[in-house]
Amino acid sequence: MGVLLVLGCTAGGVVVAMRAGHQEPVLVLARAVAVGQALSEQDLREESLSADSGVAFVPARSRARVEGRPVAYSLPAGTPLTENVLGEARVPPAGRAVAAVGLKAGQFPPGVQPGNRVAVVVAPSGDSTAGSASPPTSVWGASVTDVRGDSADQTTVISLQMAQEDARRLAAAPAGQISVVVVPGGAP
């Protein structure tokens, strides 16, 4: 009886190991791509991934069908392709917009990067005359989607995804009065 039990467990282990080790060639991004970019041959490579992962990866044999299609999101190199990441741009989602602000050192924390949750603060100008009330400080929650430095004029452009109405107000704010504060995870 013990021998049969050992043989049964061994056979079961072999079957599980074979299934877990089943690799399938799929398409993976060879380099980073931007939202809306049409995929080219140079953007794709093949890699073997577990077929039992539960994720519907695009098989390598579908390369011709994928080339020329746009990506719905900006994605880093090494991302396995699925049908969900292909198609028309899905950024920003409905009701949201992306606004860009040009900031100088001191108007944002060093190390701010895509994915950070931030509070965007627009302070009133210091030009208030006696008797005139300055507009109140405005604060909006946003997520950083891109950060690009320009060494020529020492400006850093930070792209922020936020509520559409807030993005409109931010776009109308005077540049020198805007600051960005990194906040923890949830809504600022």
mmCIF file of C-alpha atoms in Angstrom:
data_model
loop_
_atom_site.group_PDB
_atom_site.id
_atom_site.type_symbol
_atom_site.label_atom_id
_atom_site.label_comp_id
_atom_site.label_asym_id
_atom_site.label_seq_id
_atom_site.Cartn_x
_atom_site.Cartn_y
_atom_site.Cartn_z
ATOM 1 C CA MET A 1 0.000 0.000 0.000
ATOM 2 C CA GLY A 2 2.864 2.395 0.868
ATOM 3 C CA VAL A 3 4.550 1.686 -2.473
ATOM 4 C CA LEU A 4 1.337 2.513 -4.355
ATOM 5 C CA LEU A 5 0.994 5.743 -2.371
ATOM 6 C CA VAL A 6 4.578 6.771 -3.204
ATOM 7 C CA LEU A 7 4.084 5.916 -6.901
ATOM 8 C CA GLY A 8 0.792 7.860 -6.998
ATOM 9 C CA CYS A 9 2.355 10.932 -5.393
ATOM 10 C CA THR A 10 5.343 10.746 -7.728
ATOM 11 C CA ALA A 11 3.128 10.489 -10.806
ATOM 12 C CA GLY A 12 1.005 13.405 -9.589
ATOM 13 C CA GLY A 13 4.124 15.499 -8.953
ATOM 14 C CA VAL A 14 5.423 14.781 -12.456
ATOM 15 C CA VAL A 15 2.108 15.839 -14.028
ATOM 16 C CA VAL A 16 1.992 19.068 -11.982
ATOM 17 C CA ALA A 17 5.631 19.867 -12.800
ATOM 18 C CA MET A 18 5.025 19.294 -16.522
ATOM 19 C CA ARG A 19 1.966 21.551 -16.558
ATOM 20 C CA ALA A 20 3.637 24.301 -14.517
ATOM 21 C CA GLY A 21 6.648 24.188 -16.774
ATOM 22 C CA HIS A 22 4.639 24.506 -20.017
ATOM 23 C CA GLN A 23 6.062 27.554 -21.720
ATOM 24 C CA GLU A 24 4.567 29.275 -24.738
ATOM 25 C CA PRO A 25 6.222 31.873 -27.025
ATOM 26 C CA VAL A 26 4.446 35.234 -26.617
ATOM 27 C CA LEU A 27 5.052 38.814 -27.785
ATOM 28 C CA VAL A 28 6.824 41.185 -25.385
ATOM 29 C CA LEU A 29 7.792 44.826 -25.870
ATOM 30 C CA ALA A 30 11.462 45.098 -26.867
ATOM 31 C CA ARG A 31 11.511 48.803 -25.924
ATOM 32 C CA ALA A 32 9.297 51.346 -24.212
ATOM 33 C CA VAL A 33 6.331 52.638 -26.223
ATOM 34 C CA ALA A 34 4.146 55.733 -25.828
ATOM 35 C CA VAL A 35 0.370 55.802 -25.758
ATOM 36 C CA GLY A 36 -1.037 55.792 -29.300
ATOM 37 C CA GLN A 37 2.228 54.585 -30.879
ATOM 38 C CA ALA A 38 1.772 52.052 -33.682
ATOM 39 C CA LEU A 39 3.830 48.941 -32.977
ATOM 40 C CA SER A 40 6.642 48.147 -35.394
ATOM 41 C CA GLU A 41 8.763 45.040 -35.845
ATOM 42 C CA GLN A 42 11.514 46.693 -33.742
ATOM 43 C CA ASP A 43 9.097 47.187 -30.833
ATOM 44 C CA LEU A 44 8.435 43.453 -30.447
ATOM 45 C CA ARG A 45 10.365 40.394 -29.357
ATOM 46 C CA GLU A 46 9.432 36.834 -28.450
ATOM 47 C CA GLU A 47 9.745 35.397 -24.991
ATOM 48 C CA SER A 48 8.571 32.130 -23.448
ATOM 49 C CA LEU A 49 6.123 32.556 -20.585
ATOM 50 C CA SER A 50 4.004 30.106 -18.612
ATOM 51 C CA ALA A 51 0.861 29.231 -20.518
ATOM 52 C CA ASP A 52 -0.883 28.408 -17.237
ATOM 53 C CA SER A 53 -0.634 31.928 -15.766
ATOM 54 C CA GLY A 54 -4.298 32.709 -16.433
ATOM 55 C CA VAL A 55 -3.359 35.794 -18.491
ATOM 56 C CA ALA A 56 -4.237 35.771 -22.195
ATOM 57 C CA PHE A 57 -0.892 36.838 -23.679
ATOM 58 C CA VAL A 58 -0.686 37.548 -27.419
ATOM 59 C CA PRO A 59 1.007 34.478 -28.968
ATOM 60 C CA ALA A 60 4.200 35.019 -30.988
ATOM 61 C CA ARG A 61 2.464 33.581 -34.055
ATOM 62 C CA SER A 62 0.200 36.694 -34.058
ATOM 63 C CA ARG A 63 3.068 39.114 -34.777
ATOM 64 C CA ALA A 64 1.725 40.129 -38.229
ATOM 65 C CA ARG A 65 -1.690 40.931 -36.717
ATOM 66 C CA VAL A 66 -0.136 43.095 -33.968
ATOM 67 C CA GLU A 67 2.362 45.114 -36.032
ATOM 68 C CA GLY A 68 0.878 48.465 -37.005
ATOM 69 C CA ARG A 69 -1.682 48.487 -34.175
ATOM 70 C CA PRO A 70 -1.509 51.317 -31.606
ATOM 71 C CA VAL A 71 -1.015 50.790 -27.877
ATOM 72 C CA ALA A 72 -3.647 52.104 -25.489
ATOM 73 C CA TYR A 73 -1.143 53.033 -22.758
ATOM 74 C CA SER A 74 2.490 54.057 -22.404
ATOM 75 C CA LEU A 75 4.324 50.845 -21.491
ATOM 76 C CA PRO A 76 7.883 49.965 -20.457
ATOM 77 C CA ALA A 77 10.159 47.527 -22.264
ATOM 78 C CA GLY A 78 9.561 43.927 -21.221
ATOM 79 C CA THR A 79 5.772 44.231 -20.927
ATOM 80 C CA PRO A 80 4.042 41.102 -22.287
ATOM 81 C CA LEU A 81 1.318 42.024 -24.779
ATOM 82 C CA THR A 82 -2.342 41.276 -24.142
ATOM 83 C CA GLU A 83 -5.335 42.394 -26.191
ATOM 84 C CA ASN A 84 -6.189 44.853 -23.379
ATOM 85 C CA VAL A 85 -3.087 46.985 -24.033
ATOM 86 C CA LEU A 86 -3.745 47.262 -27.773
ATOM 87 C CA GLY A 87 -6.104 49.757 -29.408
ATOM 88 C CA GLU A 88 -7.020 53.408 -29.199
ATOM 89 C CA ALA A 89 -5.604 55.538 -26.399
ATOM 90 C CA ARG A 90 -7.367 54.997 -23.083
ATOM 91 C CA VAL A 91 -5.499 57.775 -21.294
ATOM 92 C CA PRO A 92 -6.878 59.905 -19.850
ATOM 93 C CA PRO A 93 -10.105 58.145 -18.884
ATOM 94 C CA ALA A 94 -13.468 59.869 -19.299
ATOM 95 C CA GLY A 95 -13.883 62.895 -17.014
ATOM 96 C CA ARG A 96 -10.123 63.292 -16.583
ATOM 97 C CA ALA A 97 -7.556 65.380 -18.463
ATOM 98 C CA VAL A 98 -3.787 65.744 -18.584
ATOM 99 C CA ALA A 99 -2.351 69.207 -17.927
ATOM 100 C CA ALA A 100 1.321 70.148 -18.097
ATOM 101 C CA VAL A 101 3.064 72.668 -15.871
ATOM 102 C CA GLY A 102 6.551 74.089 -16.305
ATOM 103 C CA LEU A 103 8.194 74.362 -12.905
ATOM 104 C CA LYS A 104 11.528 75.611 -11.611
ATOM 105 C CA ALA A 105 13.583 74.059 -8.813
ATOM 106 C CA GLY A 106 11.830 74.642 -5.499
ATOM 107 C CA GLN A 107 8.335 74.397 -6.977
ATOM 108 C CA PHE A 108 8.329 70.583 -6.766
ATOM 109 C CA PRO A 109 10.199 67.944 -4.758
ATOM 110 C CA PRO A 110 13.311 66.437 -6.347
ATOM 111 C CA GLY A 111 12.643 62.893 -7.443
ATOM 112 C CA VAL A 112 9.004 63.422 -8.402
ATOM 113 C CA GLN A 113 8.165 60.716 -10.942
ATOM 114 C CA PRO A 114 5.306 59.192 -12.932
ATOM 115 C CA GLY A 115 2.845 57.443 -10.654
ATOM 116 C CA ASN A 116 3.270 59.860 -7.734
ATOM 117 C CA ARG A 117 0.072 61.250 -6.210
ATOM 118 C CA VAL A 118 0.389 64.992 -5.785
ATOM 119 C CA ALA A 119 -1.435 68.080 -4.608
ATOM 120 C CA VAL A 120 -1.144 70.949 -7.087
ATOM 121 C CA VAL A 121 -1.159 74.268 -5.241
ATOM 122 C CA VAL A 122 -1.804 77.617 -6.918
ATOM 123 C CA ALA A 123 -1.078 80.457 -4.504
ATOM 124 C CA PRO A 124 -2.510 83.951 -4.920
ATOM 125 C CA SER A 125 -0.165 86.561 -6.324
ATOM 126 C CA GLY A 126 1.656 88.832 -3.911
ATOM 127 C CA ASP A 127 0.414 91.878 -5.877
ATOM 128 C CA SER A 128 -2.600 92.506 -3.639
ATOM 129 C CA THR A 129 -3.148 96.159 -2.930
ATOM 130 C CA ALA A 130 -4.508 97.339 0.404
ATOM 131 C CA GLY A 131 -8.237 96.863 0.435
ATOM 132 C CA SER A 132 -8.363 94.348 -2.420
ATOM 133 C CA ALA A 133 -8.804 90.739 -1.499
ATOM 134 C CA SER A 134 -6.509 88.263 -3.214
ATOM 135 C CA PRO A 135 -8.084 85.123 -4.607
ATOM 136 C CA PRO A 136 -7.877 82.097 -2.319
ATOM 137 C CA THR A 137 -5.237 79.412 -2.720
ATOM 138 C CA SER A 138 -6.416 76.567 -4.964
ATOM 139 C CA VAL A 139 -5.439 72.939 -4.336
ATOM 140 C CA TRP A 140 -6.232 70.023 -6.669
ATOM 141 C CA GLY A 141 -5.388 66.331 -6.512
ATOM 142 C CA ALA A 142 -3.545 64.772 -9.449
ATOM 143 C CA SER A 143 -1.340 61.879 -10.560
ATOM 144 C CA VAL A 144 1.988 62.489 -12.285
ATOM 145 C CA THR A 145 2.042 60.912 -15.759
ATOM 146 C CA ASP A 146 5.362 62.269 -17.069
ATOM 147 C CA VAL A 147 8.358 64.344 -15.970
ATOM 148 C CA ARG A 148 10.746 65.972 -18.466
ATOM 149 C CA GLY A 149 13.605 68.309 -17.686
ATOM 150 C CA ASP A 150 14.870 71.017 -20.030
ATOM 151 C CA SER A 151 18.448 71.896 -19.188
ATOM 152 C CA ALA A 152 18.408 74.940 -21.490
ATOM 153 C CA ASP A 153 16.108 77.003 -19.264
ATOM 154 C CA GLN A 154 16.212 74.796 -16.142
ATOM 155 C CA THR A 155 12.493 74.115 -16.336
ATOM 156 C CA THR A 156 10.933 70.752 -15.552
ATOM 157 C CA VAL A 157 7.631 69.979 -17.263
ATOM 158 C CA ILE A 158 5.379 67.778 -15.158
ATOM 159 C CA SER A 159 2.302 66.226 -16.798
ATOM 160 C CA LEU A 160 -0.581 65.747 -14.384
ATOM 161 C CA GLN A 161 -3.725 63.656 -14.799
ATOM 162 C CA MET A 162 -6.596 65.238 -12.909
ATOM 163 C CA ALA A 163 -10.308 66.044 -13.081
ATOM 164 C CA GLN A 164 -11.127 67.821 -16.345
ATOM 165 C CA GLU A 165 -12.414 71.002 -14.708
ATOM 166 C CA ASP A 166 -9.370 71.193 -12.414
ATOM 167 C CA ALA A 167 -7.070 70.793 -15.438
ATOM 168 C CA ARG A 168 -8.783 73.743 -17.136
ATOM 169 C CA ARG A 169 -8.316 75.910 -14.060
ATOM 170 C CA LEU A 170 -4.678 74.849 -13.732
ATOM 171 C CA ALA A 171 -4.009 75.698 -17.377
ATOM 172 C CA ALA A 172 -5.244 79.245 -16.688
ATOM 173 C CA ALA A 173 -3.098 79.714 -13.551
ATOM 174 C CA PRO A 174 -0.012 81.962 -13.691
ATOM 175 C CA ALA A 175 3.116 79.802 -14.051
ATOM 176 C CA GLY A 176 5.114 81.310 -11.194
ATOM 177 C CA GLN A 177 2.378 80.629 -8.656
ATOM 178 C CA ILE A 178 2.158 76.833 -9.101
ATOM 179 C CA SER A 179 3.778 74.252 -6.821
ATOM 180 C CA VAL A 180 3.512 70.476 -6.639
ATOM 181 C CA VAL A 181 3.513 68.535 -3.353
ATOM 182 C CA VAL A 182 3.902 64.731 -3.304
ATOM 183 C CA VAL A 183 1.249 63.148 -1.049
ATOM 184 C CA PRO A 184 0.661 59.558 0.121
ATOM 185 C CA GLY A 185 -1.336 57.011 -1.916
ATOM 186 C CA GLY A 186 -4.996 58.032 -1.774
ATOM 187 C CA ALA A 187 -6.708 61.226 -2.800
ATOM 188 C CA PRO A 188 -4.888 64.376 -1.679
#
